[in-house]
Structures are given as structure tokens and as C-alpha cells.
Short mmCIF file of C-alpha atoms in Angstrom, two decimals:
data_model
loop_
_atom_site.label_atom_id
_atom_site.label_comp_id
_atom_site.label_asym_id
_atom_site.label_seq_id
_atom_site.Cartn_x
_atom_site.Cartn_y
_atom_site.Cartn_z
CA MET A 1 -22.36 7.66 24.05
CA ILE A 2 -23.71 8.42 21.23
CA VAL A 3 -24.87 5.31 20.21
CA LEU A 4 -26.15 5.31 15.69
CA ASP A 5 -28.32 3.07 14.38
CA THR A 6 -27.91 0.89 10.74
CA ASN A 7 -29.69 3.37 9.01
CA GLN A 8 -27.26 6.01 10.11
CA PHE A 9 -25.08 4.80 7.49
CA SER A 10 -26.37 5.05 4.43
CA LYS A 11 -25.55 8.74 3.83
CA SER A 12 -22.54 8.72 6.00
CA PHE A 13 -20.42 7.38 3.29
CA PHE A 14 -18.87 5.07 6.15
CA PRO A 15 -15.75 5.32 6.11
CA HIS A 16 -14.20 8.85 4.27
CA GLY A 17 -18.01 10.99 4.47
CA PRO A 18 -17.84 14.29 6.11
CA ALA A 19 -21.01 13.46 8.62
CA LEU A 20 -19.29 11.17 9.91
CA GLY A 21 -16.26 12.43 9.98
CA MET A 22 -17.62 15.78 11.58
CA ILE A 23 -19.06 13.48 13.80
CA ARG A 24 -16.12 11.53 15.45
CA LYS A 25 -13.92 14.25 15.55
CA ILE A 26 -16.92 16.28 17.79
CA ALA A 27 -17.14 13.32 19.21
CA SER A 28 -13.69 13.39 20.67
CA PHE A 29 -13.74 16.95 21.33
CA ARG A 30 -16.42 16.52 23.41
CA GLY A 31 -15.41 13.41 25.44
CA ARG A 32 -17.64 11.17 23.35
CA THR A 33 -17.97 7.60 22.53
CA LEU A 34 -18.60 6.30 19.34
CA ALA A 35 -20.38 3.31 18.87
CA ILE A 36 -23.06 0.54 17.49
CA PRO A 37 -24.80 -2.47 19.06
CA GLU A 38 -23.03 -5.87 18.10
CA MET A 39 -26.56 -6.63 15.97
CA VAL A 40 -25.98 -3.27 13.75
CA ALA A 41 -21.86 -4.27 12.74
CA THR A 42 -23.58 -7.81 11.65
CA GLU A 43 -26.47 -6.21 9.09
CA LEU A 44 -23.74 -3.58 8.64
CA VAL A 45 -21.33 -5.84 7.11
CA ALA A 46 -24.39 -8.14 5.59
CA HIS A 47 -25.24 -5.43 3.75
CA HIS A 48 -21.44 -4.62 2.30
CA GLN A 49 -20.89 -8.42 1.32
CA HIS A 50 -23.95 -8.35 -0.45
CA GLU A 51 -22.84 -5.34 -2.74
CA VAL A 52 -19.23 -6.92 -3.35
CA GLU A 53 -20.70 -10.12 -4.31
CA LEU A 54 -23.41 -7.88 -6.99
CA ASN A 55 -20.36 -6.18 -7.85
CA LEU A 56 -17.61 -8.63 -8.60
CA LYS A 57 -20.82 -10.74 -10.11
CA ALA A 58 -21.47 -7.35 -12.44
CA ALA A 59 -17.50 -7.22 -13.25
CA HIS A 60 -16.96 -10.09 -14.86
CA THR A 61 -20.28 -10.35 -16.47
CA ALA A 62 -18.76 -6.53 -18.35
CA LEU A 63 -15.51 -7.72 -18.27
CA GLY A 64 -15.92 -11.50 -19.79
CA ALA A 65 -17.89 -9.80 -22.88
CA LEU A 66 -14.42 -7.21 -22.99
CA SER A 67 -12.17 -9.70 -22.80
CA GLY A 68 -13.00 -11.17 -26.19
CA ALA A 69 -13.39 -7.70 -27.70
CA PHE A 70 -10.08 -6.78 -26.85
CA HIS A 71 -8.32 -10.43 -27.25
CA GLN A 72 -7.73 -9.73 -23.71
CA ASP A 73 -7.75 -11.83 -20.25
CA LEU A 74 -9.72 -8.77 -18.76
CA LEU A 75 -10.62 -10.84 -16.16
CA ALA A 76 -7.30 -11.71 -14.13
CA PRO A 77 -7.41 -8.89 -12.07
CA VAL A 78 -10.98 -9.22 -10.12
CA ARG A 79 -9.99 -13.67 -10.33
CA ALA A 80 -7.66 -12.29 -7.22
CA LEU A 81 -10.41 -10.26 -5.60
CA SER A 82 -11.83 -12.11 -2.52
CA VAL A 83 -15.28 -11.35 -1.05
CA ARG A 84 -14.57 -13.14 1.96
CA ASP A 85 -11.14 -10.27 2.39
CA ALA A 86 -13.74 -7.15 1.47
CA VAL A 87 -15.55 -8.23 4.26
CA GLU A 88 -13.32 -8.28 6.89
CA ARG A 89 -11.69 -5.35 6.52
CA TYR A 90 -15.22 -3.79 6.54
CA ARG A 91 -15.28 -5.73 10.24
CA ALA A 92 -11.88 -4.30 11.02
CA ALA A 93 -12.60 -0.19 9.59
CA LEU A 94 -15.79 -0.72 12.22
CA GLU A 95 -13.48 -1.75 14.70
CA GLN A 96 -11.54 1.86 13.92
CA VAL A 97 -13.87 3.76 14.29
CA PHE A 98 -16.86 2.34 16.71
CA THR A 99 -16.96 0.71 19.86
CA ILE A 100 -19.24 -2.83 19.31
CA LEU A 101 -21.01 -2.75 22.04
CA PRO A 102 -22.34 -6.58 22.24
CA SER A 103 -25.75 -8.37 23.15
CA PRO A 104 -26.77 -9.28 26.67
CA PRO A 105 -27.24 -12.81 27.34
CA GLY A 106 -30.05 -14.03 26.35
CA ALA A 107 -30.69 -11.44 23.44
CA ALA A 108 -31.23 -13.71 20.86
CA GLU A 109 -34.39 -15.50 22.62
CA GLU A 110 -35.92 -12.18 24.29
CA ALA A 111 -36.13 -11.00 20.51
CA LEU A 112 -37.39 -13.88 18.76
CA ARG A 113 -40.42 -13.66 21.86
CA ARG A 114 -41.08 -10.13 21.72
CA GLU A 115 -40.91 -10.50 17.53
CA ALA A 116 -43.36 -13.56 17.53
CA HIS A 117 -45.65 -11.69 20.32
CA ARG A 118 -45.91 -8.16 18.21
CA MET A 119 -43.97 -6.20 21.07
CA PRO A 120 -41.74 -3.07 20.52
CA PRO A 121 -39.57 -2.55 18.94
CA ALA A 122 -40.32 -5.05 16.39
CA GLU A 123 -43.65 -5.22 14.71
CA GLN A 124 -47.37 -4.80 15.77
CA VAL A 125 -48.95 -5.41 12.72
CA TRP A 126 -50.88 -9.67 13.13
CA THR A 127 -52.49 -9.01 9.81
CA ASP A 128 -53.67 -6.37 6.57
CA GLY A 129 -56.56 -6.46 6.51
CA LYS A 130 -57.12 -10.51 5.87
CA ASN A 131 -53.74 -12.03 5.87
CA LYS A 132 -51.50 -13.26 8.25
CA VAL A 133 -48.86 -11.42 8.57
CA LYS A 134 -45.20 -12.36 8.98
CA ALA A 135 -43.83 -10.54 12.42
CA ARG A 136 -40.83 -8.81 11.80
CA GLY A 137 -38.39 -6.50 14.15
CA ALA A 138 -35.87 -9.20 15.90
CA ARG A 139 -33.15 -6.97 15.19
CA ASP A 140 -34.25 -3.72 15.93
CA THR A 141 -34.81 -5.63 19.05
CA ALA A 142 -31.92 -7.28 20.04
CA ILE A 143 -29.82 -3.24 19.64
CA TRP A 144 -33.04 -2.16 21.96
CA LEU A 145 -31.67 -5.05 24.51
CA THR A 146 -28.61 -3.68 23.93
CA LEU A 147 -28.73 -0.14 24.47
CA LEU A 148 -30.39 -1.52 27.73
CA ALA A 149 -27.61 -2.83 29.12
CA ALA A 150 -25.22 -0.75 27.74
CA ALA A 151 -26.72 2.18 29.12
CA LYS A 152 -26.32 0.53 33.30
CA THR A 153 -22.87 2.10 32.79
CA GLN A 154 -23.25 5.32 31.31
CA LYS A 155 -24.16 8.97 31.75
CA GLU A 156 -25.73 9.94 28.86
CA LEU A 157 -26.36 7.62 26.10
CA TRP A 158 -27.90 9.18 21.99
CA PHE A 159 -29.35 6.89 19.99
CA LEU A 160 -29.66 8.21 16.18
CA SER A 161 -31.94 6.62 14.82
CA TYR A 162 -35.06 7.35 11.65
CA ASP A 163 -36.36 3.83 12.25
CA LYS A 164 -40.03 4.64 13.50
CA ASP A 165 -40.44 1.96 15.79
CA PHE A 166 -38.11 2.74 17.57
CA GLY A 167 -40.39 6.19 18.35
CA SER A 168 -40.92 9.41 16.98
CA ALA A 169 -38.96 13.46 17.43
CA ASP A 170 -40.95 13.67 20.47
CA GLY A 171 -38.36 10.41 22.08
CA PHE A 172 -39.09 6.35 22.05
CA HIS A 173 -42.37 5.25 21.79
CA PRO A 174 -44.78 4.95 25.28
CA ALA A 175 -43.61 1.05 26.03
CA LEU A 176 -40.27 1.59 25.54
CA ALA A 177 -39.78 4.32 27.75
CA ASP A 178 -41.69 2.87 30.25
CA GLU A 179 -39.52 0.10 30.15
CA ALA A 180 -36.43 2.13 30.30
CA GLN A 181 -37.95 3.64 33.33
CA ASN A 182 -38.54 0.16 35.07
CA ARG A 183 -35.46 -1.12 34.28
CA LEU A 184 -33.14 1.86 35.18
CA GLY A 185 -34.80 4.11 36.89
CA GLU A 186 -34.03 8.02 37.00
CA SER A 187 -31.05 6.59 35.46
CA SER A 188 -33.62 6.14 32.09
CA THR A 189 -33.41 10.16 31.76
CA CYS A 190 -29.85 9.20 30.35
CA LEU A 191 -31.04 7.46 27.23
CA ARG A 192 -32.66 9.68 24.49
CA LEU A 193 -33.36 8.75 21.25
CA MET A 194 -32.70 11.60 18.76
CA HIS A 195 -35.26 10.71 15.55
CA SER A 196 -33.57 12.77 12.88
CA GLY A 197 -29.91 10.78 12.90
CA ILE A 198 -26.42 12.63 12.59
CA LYS A 199 -28.17 16.57 11.54
CA GLN A 200 -30.03 16.71 15.48
CA LEU A 201 -26.46 15.60 16.95
CA LEU A 202 -24.69 18.42 14.41
CA GLU A 203 -27.12 20.21 15.39
CA GLU A 204 -27.24 19.50 19.59
CA LEU A 205 -22.97 19.68 19.79
CA ALA A 206 -22.16 21.51 16.50
CA GLU A 207 -23.56 25.66 15.47
CA PRO A 208 -23.86 25.87 11.73
CA PHE A 209 -21.51 28.82 10.47
CA PRO A 210 -22.48 30.32 7.84
CA ALA A 211 -19.00 30.25 5.61
CA PRO A 212 -19.13 30.45 1.49
CA VAL A 213 -19.19 27.06 -0.12
CA GLN A 214 -15.56 29.09 -2.32
CA GLU A 215 -14.15 29.51 1.02
CA VAL A 216 -14.06 26.58 1.90
CA GLU A 217 -13.49 25.07 -1.46
CA ARG A 218 -10.28 27.58 -1.25
CA ILE A 219 -8.68 25.81 1.93
CA MET A 220 -9.40 22.19 0.84
CA ARG A 221 -7.67 22.73 -1.84
CA GLY A 222 -4.61 24.87 0.08
CA ALA A 223 -1.34 23.56 0.41
CA SER A 224 -1.03 22.36 4.39
CA VAL A 225 -4.27 19.99 3.22
CA ARG A 226 -1.97 18.44 0.80
CA MET A 227 0.72 17.61 2.66
CA ALA A 228 -1.67 16.26 5.56
CA VAL A 229 -2.50 14.30 2.88
CA ALA A 230 0.09 13.14 1.35
CA ASP A 231 2.16 12.86 4.94
CA HIS A 232 -0.95 10.05 6.35
CA THR A 233 -1.73 8.51 2.67
CA HIS A 234 2.11 7.36 1.52
CA GLY A 235 3.87 5.71 3.89
CA LEU A 236 6.75 2.57 3.17
CA HIS A 237 3.03 0.39 2.75
CA ALA A 238 2.14 2.65 0.51
CA LEU A 239 5.03 3.47 -1.77
CA ARG A 240 5.59 -0.44 -2.09
CA THR A 241 1.89 -0.79 -3.04
CA LEU A 242 2.70 1.83 -5.72
CA MET A 243 5.58 0.26 -7.12
CA PRO A 244 4.58 -1.72 -10.84
CA LEU A 245 5.07 -5.49 -10.04
CA ASN A 246 7.44 -5.25 -12.88
CA PHE A 247 10.01 -3.17 -10.77
CA LEU A 248 10.59 -6.15 -7.94
CA THR A 249 13.63 -7.24 -9.47
CA ALA A 250 15.73 -3.75 -9.59
CA SER A 251 19.15 -3.55 -7.80
CA ILE A 252 17.85 0.19 -6.85
CA ILE A 253 15.11 2.73 -6.67
CA PHE A 254 14.06 6.27 -6.83
CA SER A 255 10.70 7.91 -6.30
CA ASN A 256 10.01 11.25 -7.26
CA GLY A 257 6.37 11.75 -5.66
CA PRO A 258 3.93 12.06 -4.75
CA ASP A 259 2.27 14.34 -6.63
CA LEU A 260 -1.58 15.39 -5.85
CA ARG A 261 -4.17 17.87 -6.82
CA VAL A 262 -7.99 17.60 -5.75
CA ASP A 263 -9.80 16.50 -8.27
CA GLU A 264 -12.67 17.65 -6.38
CA VAL A 265 -14.34 18.51 -3.57
CA ILE A 266 -17.37 16.75 -2.37
CA GLU A 267 -20.10 18.37 0.38
CA PRO A 268 -18.37 20.67 1.91
CA LYS A 269 -19.77 21.92 5.48
CA ALA A 270 -18.51 24.76 8.21
CA TYR A 271 -19.30 23.82 11.47
CA LYS A 272 -18.94 26.33 14.55
CA VAL A 273 -17.82 23.85 18.49
CA GLY A 274 -16.37 26.61 21.17
CA GLU A 275 -15.02 29.05 19.05
CA ARG A 276 -13.17 26.78 17.04
CA ILE A 277 -15.04 26.50 13.38
CA TRP A 278 -14.61 23.32 11.87
CA PHE A 279 -14.82 22.80 8.16
CA SER A 280 -14.95 19.32 6.68
CA ALA A 281 -15.26 18.06 3.43
CA ARG A 282 -14.90 14.59 1.38
CA LEU A 283 -11.89 15.13 -0.93
CA ARG A 284 -11.36 13.27 -4.42
CA TRP A 285 -7.58 13.41 -5.34
CA HIS A 286 -5.41 13.40 -8.37
CA GLY A 287 -2.47 11.44 -7.64
CA GLU A 288 1.43 10.92 -9.62
CA GLN A 289 4.64 9.00 -8.26
CA THR A 290 7.21 8.42 -10.62
CA TYR A 291 9.68 5.17 -9.99
CA SER A 292 13.10 5.70 -11.37
CA VAL A 293 15.81 1.84 -11.68
CA VAL A 294 18.54 0.30 -12.06
CA GLN A 295 17.96 -3.23 -13.55
CA PRO A 296 21.22 -5.89 -12.67
CA GLU A 297 21.89 -5.13 -16.32
CA GLU A 298 23.07 -1.43 -16.37
CA THR A 299 19.32 -0.94 -18.03
CA THR A 300 17.42 2.26 -16.16
CA TRP A 301 14.74 3.44 -17.03
CA ALA A 302 11.56 4.52 -14.89
CA GLN A 303 7.69 5.11 -14.58
CA ARG A 304 5.06 6.97 -13.76
CA VAL A 305 1.75 5.12 -11.88
CA VAL A 306 -1.41 7.86 -12.01
CA TYR A 307 -4.28 7.11 -9.26
CA SER A 308 -7.49 8.48 -6.84
CA PHE A 309 -8.47 8.07 -4.19
CA ASP A 310 -10.76 9.86 -1.67
CA THR A 311 -10.65 11.17 1.62
CA THR A 312 -12.58 13.18 4.55
CA VAL A 313 -10.39 15.99 5.87
CA LEU A 314 -11.24 17.72 8.78
CA ILE A 315 -9.56 21.95 9.03
CA ALA A 316 -10.00 23.50 12.54
CA ARG A 317 -9.34 27.30 12.72
CA GLY A 318 -9.06 29.21 15.82
CA GLU A 319 -10.16 32.38 16.13
CA GLU A 320 -6.51 34.42 15.19
CA GLY A 321 -7.08 32.15 11.92
CA ALA A 322 -4.89 29.30 12.99
CA ALA A 323 -5.50 26.24 10.94
CA SER A 324 -4.72 22.63 11.06
CA ALA A 325 -5.62 20.09 9.17
CA GLU A 326 -6.36 16.42 9.95
CA VAL A 327 -6.92 13.56 7.59
CA VAL A 328 -10.38 11.81 9.24
CA ALA A 329 -10.38 8.67 6.60
CA SER A 330 -8.63 7.33 3.56
CA GLY A 331 -10.26 5.35 1.18
CA PRO A 332 -8.30 2.74 -1.17
CA PHE A 333 -6.00 4.12 -3.95
CA LEU A 334 -7.89 3.66 -7.23
CA PHE A 335 -5.02 2.43 -9.95
CA LYS A 336 -5.44 4.78 -13.17
CA ASP A 337 -2.57 4.64 -15.61
CA ARG A 338 0.96 3.87 -15.89
CA ARG A 339 3.39 5.15 -18.02
CA PHE A 340 7.37 4.54 -19.12
CA VAL A 341 8.34 8.30 -17.90
CA ALA A 342 12.10 7.70 -19.78
CA ALA A 343 13.94 4.51 -20.10
CA GLU A 344 18.29 3.83 -20.61
CA VAL A 345 19.84 0.64 -22.46
CA ASP A 346 23.65 0.46 -23.18
CA GLY A 347 23.85 4.61 -22.86
CA PHE A 348 20.60 5.17 -25.52
CA VAL A 349 17.59 7.41 -23.85
CA TRP A 350 14.22 7.25 -25.43
CA PRO A 351 12.96 10.58 -24.10
CA GLY A 352 8.91 11.32 -23.24
CA GLU A 353 6.11 9.26 -22.12
CA HIS A 354 4.59 5.76 -23.26
CA ARG A 355 1.60 3.78 -21.75
CA ILE A 356 2.42 0.82 -21.09
CA PRO A 357 -0.96 -1.00 -21.69
CA GLU A 358 -0.67 -4.84 -19.48
CA PRO A 359 -2.24 -4.61 -17.00
CA ALA A 360 -0.43 -3.08 -12.84
CA GLN A 361 -1.39 -4.58 -9.86
CA PRO A 362 -4.90 -4.02 -7.93
CA PHE A 363 -4.62 -1.41 -5.90
CA ALA A 364 -8.24 -1.84 -4.31
CA GLN A 365 -7.91 -4.02 -2.02
CA ASN A 366 -3.56 -2.90 -0.97
CA VAL A 367 -4.15 0.20 1.09
CA THR A 368 -6.66 2.06 3.30
CA PRO A 369 -4.81 4.07 5.60
CA PRO A 370 -6.17 3.11 8.79
CA ALA A 371 -8.06 6.39 10.26
CA GLU A 372 -7.99 8.27 13.81
CA SER A 373 -10.01 6.06 16.17
CA PRO A 374 -12.07 8.79 18.34
CA ARG A 375 -11.44 6.57 21.44
#
């Protein structure tokens, strides 16, 4: 089992970062479970909620000012957004990717007791030289107790954390190592601290492969990747979500696309696992979808919807060069623009593109294709 601490998520761009995508695939390839303690899940959700609240507040301030400048109600799409909805989606994404390890009975009380007594992994500082220091570390202690409980049923448990209160590059803090020995006996050797985090895990389970960055980018921009992304992200639900709101009353709807291209290849990486070479990157996509409709009044017209989204793509290549592309995570669609492509009313056709100024359906909260679970 591979267990991640909260601090491992600051560099993983959850849920669609290259490093985390690689870990998920390697964990599956090696037959290991990815997990986080319940306290880590709680902390991640709390941080996410705080960020959403701050961003919504900033959006209200900025769009409120711009509404007056442009004499339009630009705040309407933002008012429809719910912090609770964002939090629920984030928690659901965590549960799709990780096994959530429950805190053992009595962990909360024991964590507070250890914090008060400055027992590891709680901070062991009583004063700053002159004044008393407030006790800290109950959450770390709850995580530690969760690890001990989980280790009883595991042959191997690797804990990825940068937190010095748990230990260092040499392993767990001596007091924690002794506690593990007392509680687990000989099985305590299954519990291991990876203080360098994701980097150390990749070094253990995969070999960095010296592939030129240009080669990785060329592969990521290939047709096989584009087809894999289109299949993964553009199902019936996405088709309906991207559809302009004023098309909902149409009698017949046609859709052409999606037309996808890679705008940016972010953090391309290459690793070797066994006989396979793995390429990983986060791709920023530009997408266009054209909808044609026939209205009840025999009016036909079309709109082109322009949007963007991120995916993490993992490509496996064998000795013979055969490759398979897989989307391991995908972010939400973000609306960019929509335009008339052509319109016909009573036999009269207006060709060419004309921008539609009124706001379209907000996409950011609607489509987040489920990521593959390593379990």
C-alpha cells in the first residue's frame, strides 16, 4: 500500500497532474493500493473549500466592477456556483482515486492527549525561549495512528510525507519507530517513511528514461492521444453539456466534432517500468464543437462552441515500439467562446461567423469525466 500525506498534493496538481498520474498507473502495474488517511482527506477538502471561497469572492469583486463598466450582469453565472457543490465534487474525486483509511476508534482523543503532552509526531516545543507555545500536531498524530492500524493488515506500507515531525531521510522519528515495533512486532518493518515523497517513490518503482523532451511532446501531440482523449471526455453527457442553452427547444440537433488540438504540453516525463517505457504529461486542450439545429419554424442554423480542458495522459511503449495512450485524469470543460457558423431563415442564408455576445452555459462545474481507479 502507498499512502500519501497532505503535503504530497501541493506538487501533484490533483486530480490531473503528471506525477500523480504516473503514481496511479505504476501502483496499478505493481499491484499496490493508493490510499490516504481520513484526516488527510479532511484537510484536503478544507483547503479546497477555502480556495473556492477566496476565488468566488475575488470573482464577485472583479465581475461586479466590470458589470458596471459594460452595463451587463456579468455576475449571473457566478451566482449559480455553489461552494458545497465544489466540495462534494472534490471529495468524490478523492474517493475515486484513493482508498480512504478510517481513523481507528479513540484516535481523536489520543491525538489530543499526545498534542497536549508534546509527544511525537506532535510538535515537542513547549516555549520559544520566553513564552509558552501553543500545542500543535493532533492531526499528524491522528494520521500516525491510522497508519499503525492499517499496517496490521498490510505486507508493506509506504508513507510519503515531507513532514519533519514524522522523521527524516533516515526513517521515522525514533520514538515512532519504537512505537511501531511495540505495536506491530516483526511486522513493523513493513512500515516505511519516504521523506522525499513522490520523487523517491518514482525512483524506487520506476527508472527515469532519458527521452528528449521534444520526442515526448511529439508523441503527446499524436493522433492516438487525440483519439483517446476524445473517447474519454466526449460522451453523451459532454455532448449535452456543451450544447448552447438556446438549442434545447430544437426539433433536430446535429453535432460535428469534437475538433481537438493540444495547446500546451506541461511537464513531460519519461520513466521505465520493467520492459515498458512510460511517457506522462498534462495536456491543455483547445476544443471546438459545432451544433446544427432545425427549429420548429423550419429555421436552420449552427453554432460553434469553443472551450478548453486539461488531461493527464499516460502512454506505454513496449520494446517493439507499440504504444497505447490512456487518459488517467481529466479536468472540467472551461467555456471560451461561441459563434454563429451559418443561419437559414425562410430560405435566406447568412454565411460566415458571427460572435454571440450573450453568456453561454457555464461548463466548469458540469463535466469532469471520472478518472480510472487503481483499485
